[in-house]
One Martini backbone bead per residue (centre of mass of N, CA, C, O) as a GRO file, in nm:
protein
  294
    1ALA     BB    1   0.099   0.034   0.019
    2ALA     BB    2   0.138   0.367   0.003
    3GLU     BB    3  -0.041   0.399   0.291
    4PRO     BB    4   0.018   0.209   0.584
    5ILE     BB    5  -0.262   0.313   0.734
    6ILE     BB    6  -0.496   0.344   0.956
    7PRO     BB    7  -0.815   0.415   0.916
    8LEU     BB    8  -0.975   0.638   1.125
    9HIS     BB    9  -1.278   0.595   1.038
   10LEU     BB   10  -1.315   0.312   1.167
   11PHE     BB   11  -1.360   0.435   1.469
   12LYS     BB   12  -1.674   0.487   1.413
   13ASN     BB   13  -1.698   0.191   1.464
   14ARG     BB   14  -1.823   0.026   1.725
   15THR     BB   15  -1.731  -0.266   1.679
   16LEU     BB   16  -1.430  -0.210   1.644
   17VAL     BB   17  -1.372  -0.083   1.919
   18LEU     BB   18  -1.470  -0.326   2.092
   19ALA     BB   19  -1.279  -0.533   1.960
   20VAL     BB   20  -1.016  -0.401   2.046
   21ILE     BB   21  -1.060  -0.419   2.348
   22GLY     BB   22  -1.092  -0.729   2.353
   23SER     BB   23  -0.814  -0.799   2.214
   24VAL     BB   24  -0.627  -0.707   2.437
   25ALA     BB   25  -0.715  -0.923   2.641
   26VAL     BB   26  -0.649  -1.166   2.463
   27GLY     BB   27  -0.348  -1.106   2.433
   28ILE     BB   28  -0.274  -1.130   2.729
   29ALA     BB   29  -0.376  -1.421   2.765
   30MET     BB   30  -0.224  -1.567   2.536
   31PHE     BB   31   0.073  -1.462   2.582
   32GLY     BB   32   0.095  -1.471   2.891
   33THR     BB   33   0.039  -1.772   2.938
   34SER     BB   34   0.264  -1.886   2.764
   35VAL     BB   35   0.493  -1.762   2.934
   36PHE     BB   36   0.406  -1.810   3.248
   37ILE     BB   37   0.348  -2.111   3.247
   38GLY     BB   38   0.631  -2.196   3.176
   39GLN     BB   39   0.762  -2.072   3.429
   40TYR     BB   40   0.599  -2.227   3.634
   41MET     BB   41   0.693  -2.513   3.555
   42GLN     BB   42   1.002  -2.456   3.600
   43LEU     BB   43   1.013  -2.269   3.883
   44ALA     BB   44   0.770  -2.423   4.058
   45ARG     BB   45   0.804  -2.748   3.937
   46GLY     BB   46   1.078  -2.848   3.785
   47LYS     BB   47   1.063  -2.839   3.478
   48THR     BB   48   1.116  -2.880   3.168
   49PRO     BB   49   1.069  -2.730   2.874
   50THR     BB   50   0.924  -2.970   2.744
   51GLN     BB   51   0.726  -3.026   2.975
   52SER     BB   52   0.599  -2.745   2.979
   53GLY     BB   53   0.474  -2.763   2.699
   54LEU     BB   54   0.301  -3.022   2.744
   55LEU     BB   55   0.134  -2.896   2.997
   56THR     BB   56  -0.031  -2.691   2.787
   57ILE     BB   57  -0.239  -2.865   2.628
   58PRO     BB   58  -0.514  -2.804   2.764
   59MET     BB   59  -0.533  -2.518   2.646
   60ILE     BB   60  -0.522  -2.597   2.345
   61LEU     BB   61  -0.769  -2.782   2.349
   62GLY     BB   62  -0.973  -2.572   2.442
   63LEU     BB   63  -0.934  -2.387   2.198
   64MET     BB   64  -0.995  -2.588   1.968
   65VAL     BB   65  -1.276  -2.691   2.051
   66SER     BB   66  -1.428  -2.418   2.087
   67SER     BB   67  -1.372  -2.299   1.803
   68THR     BB   68  -1.495  -2.530   1.636
   69LEU     BB   69  -1.781  -2.554   1.755
   70SER     BB   70  -1.865  -2.255   1.738
   71GLY     BB   71  -1.815  -2.226   1.432
   72ARG     BB   72  -2.033  -2.426   1.338
   73VAL     BB   73  -2.277  -2.284   1.465
   74ILE     BB   74  -2.239  -2.008   1.333
   75ALA     BB   75  -2.258  -2.107   1.036
   76ARG     BB   76  -2.557  -2.213   1.077
   77THR     BB   77  -2.698  -1.946   1.233
   78GLY     BB   78  -2.539  -1.646   1.241
   79HIS     BB   79  -2.462  -1.649   1.554
   80TYR     BB   80  -2.209  -1.498   1.800
   81LYS     BB   81  -2.246  -1.350   2.079
   82ARG     BB   82  -2.288  -1.583   2.282
   83PHE     BB   83  -1.991  -1.686   2.249
   84MET     BB   84  -1.849  -1.428   2.337
   85ILE     BB   85  -1.962  -1.418   2.620
   86ALA     BB   86  -1.866  -1.697   2.708
   87GLY     BB   87  -1.565  -1.640   2.654
   88ALA     BB   88  -1.532  -1.399   2.851
   89VAL     BB   89  -1.612  -1.555   3.102
   90MET     BB   90  -1.395  -1.783   3.079
   91LEU     BB   91  -1.155  -1.595   3.082
   92THR     BB   92  -1.203  -1.474   3.361
   93VAL     BB   93  -1.221  -1.739   3.520
   94GLY     BB   94  -0.948  -1.859   3.432
   95LEU     BB   95  -0.770  -1.636   3.555
   96ALA     BB   96  -0.876  -1.663   3.844
   97LEU     BB   97  -0.791  -1.958   3.882
   98MET     BB   98  -0.485  -1.910   3.819
   99GLY     BB   99  -0.467  -1.720   4.084
  100THR     BB  100  -0.470  -1.995   4.289
  101ILE     BB  101  -0.203  -2.096   4.247
  102HIS     BB  102   0.069  -2.311   4.335
  103TYR     BB  103   0.357  -2.499   4.372
  104ASP     BB  104   0.142  -2.754   4.481
  105THR     BB  105  -0.063  -2.788   4.276
  106ASN     BB  106  -0.259  -2.981   4.121
  107PHE     BB  107  -0.238  -3.075   3.792
  108ILE     BB  108  -0.538  -3.116   3.734
  109LEU     BB  109  -0.629  -2.835   3.812
  110VAL     BB  110  -0.448  -2.679   3.619
  111ALA     BB  111  -0.566  -2.807   3.363
  112ILE     BB  112  -0.855  -2.704   3.400
  113TYR     BB  113  -0.788  -2.403   3.402
  114MET     BB  114  -0.658  -2.400   3.120
  115ALA     BB  115  -0.906  -2.499   2.963
  116VAL     BB  116  -1.086  -2.260   3.032
  117LEU     BB  117  -0.902  -2.045   2.912
  118GLY     BB  118  -0.889  -2.162   2.622
  119ALA     BB  119  -1.195  -2.153   2.565
  120GLY     BB  120  -1.219  -1.846   2.583
  121VAL     BB  121  -1.026  -1.777   2.353
  122GLY     BB  122  -1.167  -1.947   2.126
  123MET     BB  123  -1.454  -1.783   2.144
  124LEU     BB  124  -1.324  -1.480   2.105
  125MET     BB  125  -1.097  -1.410   1.908
  126GLN     BB  126  -1.226  -1.470   1.614
  127ASN     BB  127  -1.509  -1.333   1.667
  128LEU     BB  128  -1.408  -1.044   1.664
  129VAL     BB  129  -1.336  -1.048   1.367
  130LEU     BB  130  -1.611  -1.133   1.255
  131ALA     BB  131  -1.772  -0.885   1.352
  132VAL     BB  132  -1.615  -0.683   1.181
  133GLN     BB  133  -1.653  -0.811   0.897
  134ASN     BB  134  -1.982  -0.788   0.920
  135THR     BB  135  -1.982  -0.444   0.931
  136LEU     BB  136  -1.807  -0.384   0.703
  137ASP     BB  137  -1.702  -0.284   0.430
  138VAL     BB  138  -1.563  -0.470   0.183
  139ARG     BB  139  -1.321  -0.252   0.140
  140GLU     BB  140  -1.248  -0.275   0.483
  141ILE     BB  141  -1.179  -0.562   0.587
  142GLY     BB  142  -0.872  -0.566   0.588
  143SER     BB  143  -0.825  -0.330   0.786
  144GLY     BB  144  -0.998  -0.439   1.019
  145THR     BB  145  -0.857  -0.709   1.065
  146SER     BB  146  -0.566  -0.597   1.112
  147SER     BB  147  -0.637  -0.415   1.352
  148VAL     BB  148  -0.721  -0.632   1.552
  149ALA     BB  149  -0.456  -0.794   1.536
  150PHE     BB  150  -0.267  -0.566   1.621
  151PHE     BB  151  -0.394  -0.508   1.907
  152ARG     BB  152  -0.351  -0.789   2.015
  153THR     BB  153  -0.041  -0.787   1.995
  154LEU     BB  154   0.008  -0.527   2.151
  155GLY     BB  155  -0.125  -0.616   2.414
  156GLY     BB  156   0.060  -0.858   2.459
  157ALA     BB  157   0.330  -0.705   2.471
  158ILE     BB  158   0.258  -0.513   2.702
  159GLY     BB  159   0.164  -0.724   2.906
  160VAL     BB  160   0.422  -0.892   2.929
  161SER     BB  161   0.603  -0.661   3.018
  162ALA     BB  162   0.447  -0.573   3.272
  163LEU     BB  163   0.426  -0.853   3.410
  164GLY     BB  164   0.731  -0.904   3.418
  165ALA     BB  165   0.796  -0.674   3.616
  166VAL     BB  166   0.622  -0.781   3.844
  167LEU     BB  167   0.761  -1.054   3.874
  168ALA     BB  168   1.044  -0.955   3.946
  169SER     BB  169   0.964  -0.797   4.203
  170ARG     BB  170   0.798  -1.011   4.358
  171SER     BB  171   1.003  -1.250   4.365
  172THR     BB  172   1.233  -1.103   4.506
  173ASP     BB  173   1.081  -1.047   4.772
  174LEU     BB  174   1.003  -1.343   4.842
  175ILE     BB  175   1.286  -1.461   4.844
  176ALA     BB  176   1.408  -1.276   5.058
  177SER     BB  177   1.208  -1.349   5.287
  178GLY     BB  178   1.260  -1.656   5.282
  179LEU     BB  179   1.564  -1.646   5.345
  180ALA     BB  180   1.544  -1.492   5.613
  181LYS     BB  181   1.393  -1.725   5.762
  182LEU     BB  182   1.661  -1.913   5.718
  183GLY     BB  183   1.922  -1.721   5.760
  184ILE     BB  184   1.971  -1.595   5.470
  185ASP     BB  185   2.143  -1.414   5.255
  186PRO     BB  186   2.015  -1.281   4.966
  187SER     BB  187   2.298  -1.218   4.825
  188ALA     BB  188   2.373  -1.523   4.772
  189MET     BB  189   2.202  -1.534   4.494
  190GLY     BB  190   2.262  -1.276   4.371
  191THR     BB  191   2.257  -0.982   4.109
  192SER     BB  192   2.196  -1.061   3.796
  193GLY     BB  193   1.879  -1.172   3.743
  194ALA     BB  194   1.893  -1.459   3.708
  195LEU     BB  195   1.767  -1.757   3.680
  196PRO     BB  196   1.741  -2.018   3.868
  197ASP     BB  197   1.879  -2.340   3.931
  198LEU     BB  198   1.714  -2.579   4.094
  199SER     BB  199   1.919  -2.825   4.083
  200THR     BB  200   2.148  -2.646   4.262
  201LEU     BB  201   1.965  -2.640   4.506
  202PRO     BB  202   1.882  -2.658   4.807
  203GLY     BB  203   1.598  -2.762   4.942
  204PRO     BB  204   1.502  -2.502   5.105
  205VAL     BB  205   1.566  -2.299   4.875
  206ARG     BB  206   1.397  -2.422   4.655
  207GLU     BB  207   1.123  -2.382   4.797
  208VAL     BB  208   1.136  -2.077   4.805
  209VAL     BB  209   1.143  -2.033   4.498
  210GLU     BB  210   0.888  -2.190   4.422
  211ARG     BB  211   0.692  -2.028   4.596
  212ALA     BB  212   0.752  -1.749   4.477
  213MET     BB  213   0.684  -1.812   4.179
  214GLY     BB  214   0.398  -1.918   4.215
  215ASP     BB  215   0.277  -1.661   4.351
  216SER     BB  216   0.362  -1.452   4.137
  217ILE     BB  217   0.214  -1.576   3.892
  218ALA     BB  218  -0.066  -1.570   4.016
  219ASP     BB  219  -0.080  -1.260   4.037
  220LEU     BB  220  -0.087  -1.207   3.731
  221PHE     BB  221  -0.370  -1.330   3.682
  222LEU     BB  222  -0.517  -1.134   3.869
  223ILE     BB  223  -0.439  -0.879   3.710
  224ALA     BB  224  -0.578  -0.984   3.434
  225THR     BB  225  -0.881  -1.011   3.509
  226PRO     BB  226  -0.993  -0.716   3.469
  227VAL     BB  227  -0.933  -0.714   3.166
  228ALA     BB  228  -1.136  -0.939   3.097
  229LEU     BB  229  -1.382  -0.782   3.203
  230VAL     BB  230  -1.368  -0.567   2.984
  231SER     BB  231  -1.431  -0.760   2.751
  232LEU     BB  232  -1.716  -0.829   2.848
  233ILE     BB  233  -1.832  -0.545   2.829
  234ALA     BB  234  -1.776  -0.505   2.528
  235VAL     BB  235  -1.953  -0.744   2.429
  236LEU     BB  236  -2.225  -0.650   2.551
  237PHE     BB  237  -2.218  -0.378   2.358
  238LEU     BB  238  -2.238  -0.549   2.119
  239LYS     BB  239  -2.369  -0.556   1.798
  240GLU     BB  240  -2.562  -0.783   1.635
  241VAL     BB  241  -2.495  -0.918   1.305
  242PRO     BB  242  -2.605  -1.117   1.099
  243LEU     BB  243  -2.493  -1.331   0.888
  244GLY     BB  244  -2.410  -1.355   0.579
  245ASN     BB  245  -2.426  -1.530   0.229
  246ARG     BB  246  -2.209  -1.358   0.090
  247SER     BB  247  -1.958  -1.302  -0.090
  248GLY     BB  248  -1.708  -1.084  -0.154
  249ILE     BB  249  -1.764  -1.063  -0.457
  250GLU     BB  250  -2.067  -1.000  -0.439
  251GLN     BB  251  -2.035  -0.742  -0.272
  252ARG     BB  252  -1.852  -0.588  -0.472
  253ILE     BB  253  -2.047  -0.583  -0.708
  254GLU     BB  254  -2.269  -0.423  -0.563
  255VAL     BB  255  -2.099  -0.170  -0.501
  256ASP     BB  256  -1.994  -0.121  -0.811
  257GLY     BB  257  -2.224  -0.210  -1.028
  258HIS     BB  258  -2.138  -0.500  -1.132
  259SER     BB  259  -2.085  -0.758  -1.324
  260ILE     BB  260  -1.896  -1.016  -1.405
  261ASP     BB  261  -1.890  -0.950  -1.718
  262GLU     BB  262  -1.791  -0.637  -1.658
  263GLN     BB  263  -1.524  -0.726  -1.570
  264PRO     BB  264  -1.211  -0.657  -1.611
  265VAL     BB  265  -0.930  -0.768  -1.750
  266LEU     BB  266  -0.624  -0.776  -1.666
  267GLY     BB  267  -0.472  -0.578  -1.924
  268GLN     BB  268  -0.765  -0.561  -2.066
  269PRO     BB  269  -1.006  -0.482  -2.259
  270LEU     BB  270  -1.330  -0.528  -2.329
  271VAL     BB  271  -1.329  -0.385  -2.627
  272GLY     BB  272  -1.085  -0.397  -2.787
  273GLU     BB  273  -0.885  -0.120  -2.867
  274PRO     BB  274  -0.730   0.149  -2.823
  275VAL     BB  275  -0.771   0.468  -2.998
  276VAL     BB  276  -0.585   0.682  -3.183
  277THR     BB  277  -0.695   1.014  -3.288
  278SER     BB  278  -0.463   1.210  -3.169
  279THR     BB  279  -0.170   1.425  -3.207
  280SER     BB  280   0.104   1.578  -3.030
  281ASP     BB  281   0.368   1.699  -2.858
  282ASP     BB  282   0.176   1.693  -2.562
  283GLU     BB  283  -0.054   1.497  -2.690
  284ILE     BB  284  -0.289   1.216  -2.640
  285GLU     BB  285  -0.568   1.081  -2.805
  286VAL     BB  286  -0.811   0.846  -2.658
  287ASP     BB  287  -1.025   0.578  -2.729
  288ASP     BB  288  -1.221   0.417  -2.517
  289PRO     BB  289  -1.417   0.126  -2.513
  290ARG     BB  290  -1.600   0.254  -2.260
  291GLY     BB  291  -1.640   0.578  -2.370
  292ALA     BB  292  -1.376   0.720  -2.314
  293ARG     BB  293  -1.175   1.017  -2.315
  294VAL     BB  294  -0.804   1.070  -2.288
   0.00000   0.00000   0.00000
């Protein structure tokens, strides 16, 4: 595009604005949980990076199943708002449940909480895009879709950065206080800011670190919960427009006022070739086959 800037007039569209607000919360949930659940598994539960990735499968399954099933129903009925509301509720509940975990919480409970969180993201994330696509002019669907995706990614990046700063501060304080209770000078852990290797720590110190990281990461989910609640409010105010059944090509033809047969083939005129009718030193006059003189 010559000027790859978001058209500001799109923000006059109420659905787009509400979808952007909801997408920020989804971004924080999706990117934040991916980052911090991995850290929880490694630093609070002592798992390897590979094990940490595998243990997030319940969240991925929740996302996949909810998005697939809700998508099928939406395609059949044309109504999507009920699923968006359910998704926002599950997203909020899932984050709140993840805020209750500790370093020794049963893995089955953690898996259930992750599945609830993933189901919320699955029913909300893509349907926010769908709602925008269904209300914008066909010529603006690309800009609207990319705008929602952009703000979702931006929200996730800002959220992960902000929550990461909170995690660093909170975990440092909890580790320091835990070591002090053991009679250990906190400076003995070093001041480099690097994450400790749990396998090299003695038993009592390792438990202090695991407890601190578990509680700190749980606090991050509690902080993110009000943001998810904002997405629920945004979805509640969103006006549902039942899905249409015309393709993008059909909509574009209707807007442009052409039939398929009247659409010019790229690089070729409709009928015959342009005819040069007169020339001069600084002008060339051409009869266009569509009736215009250039």
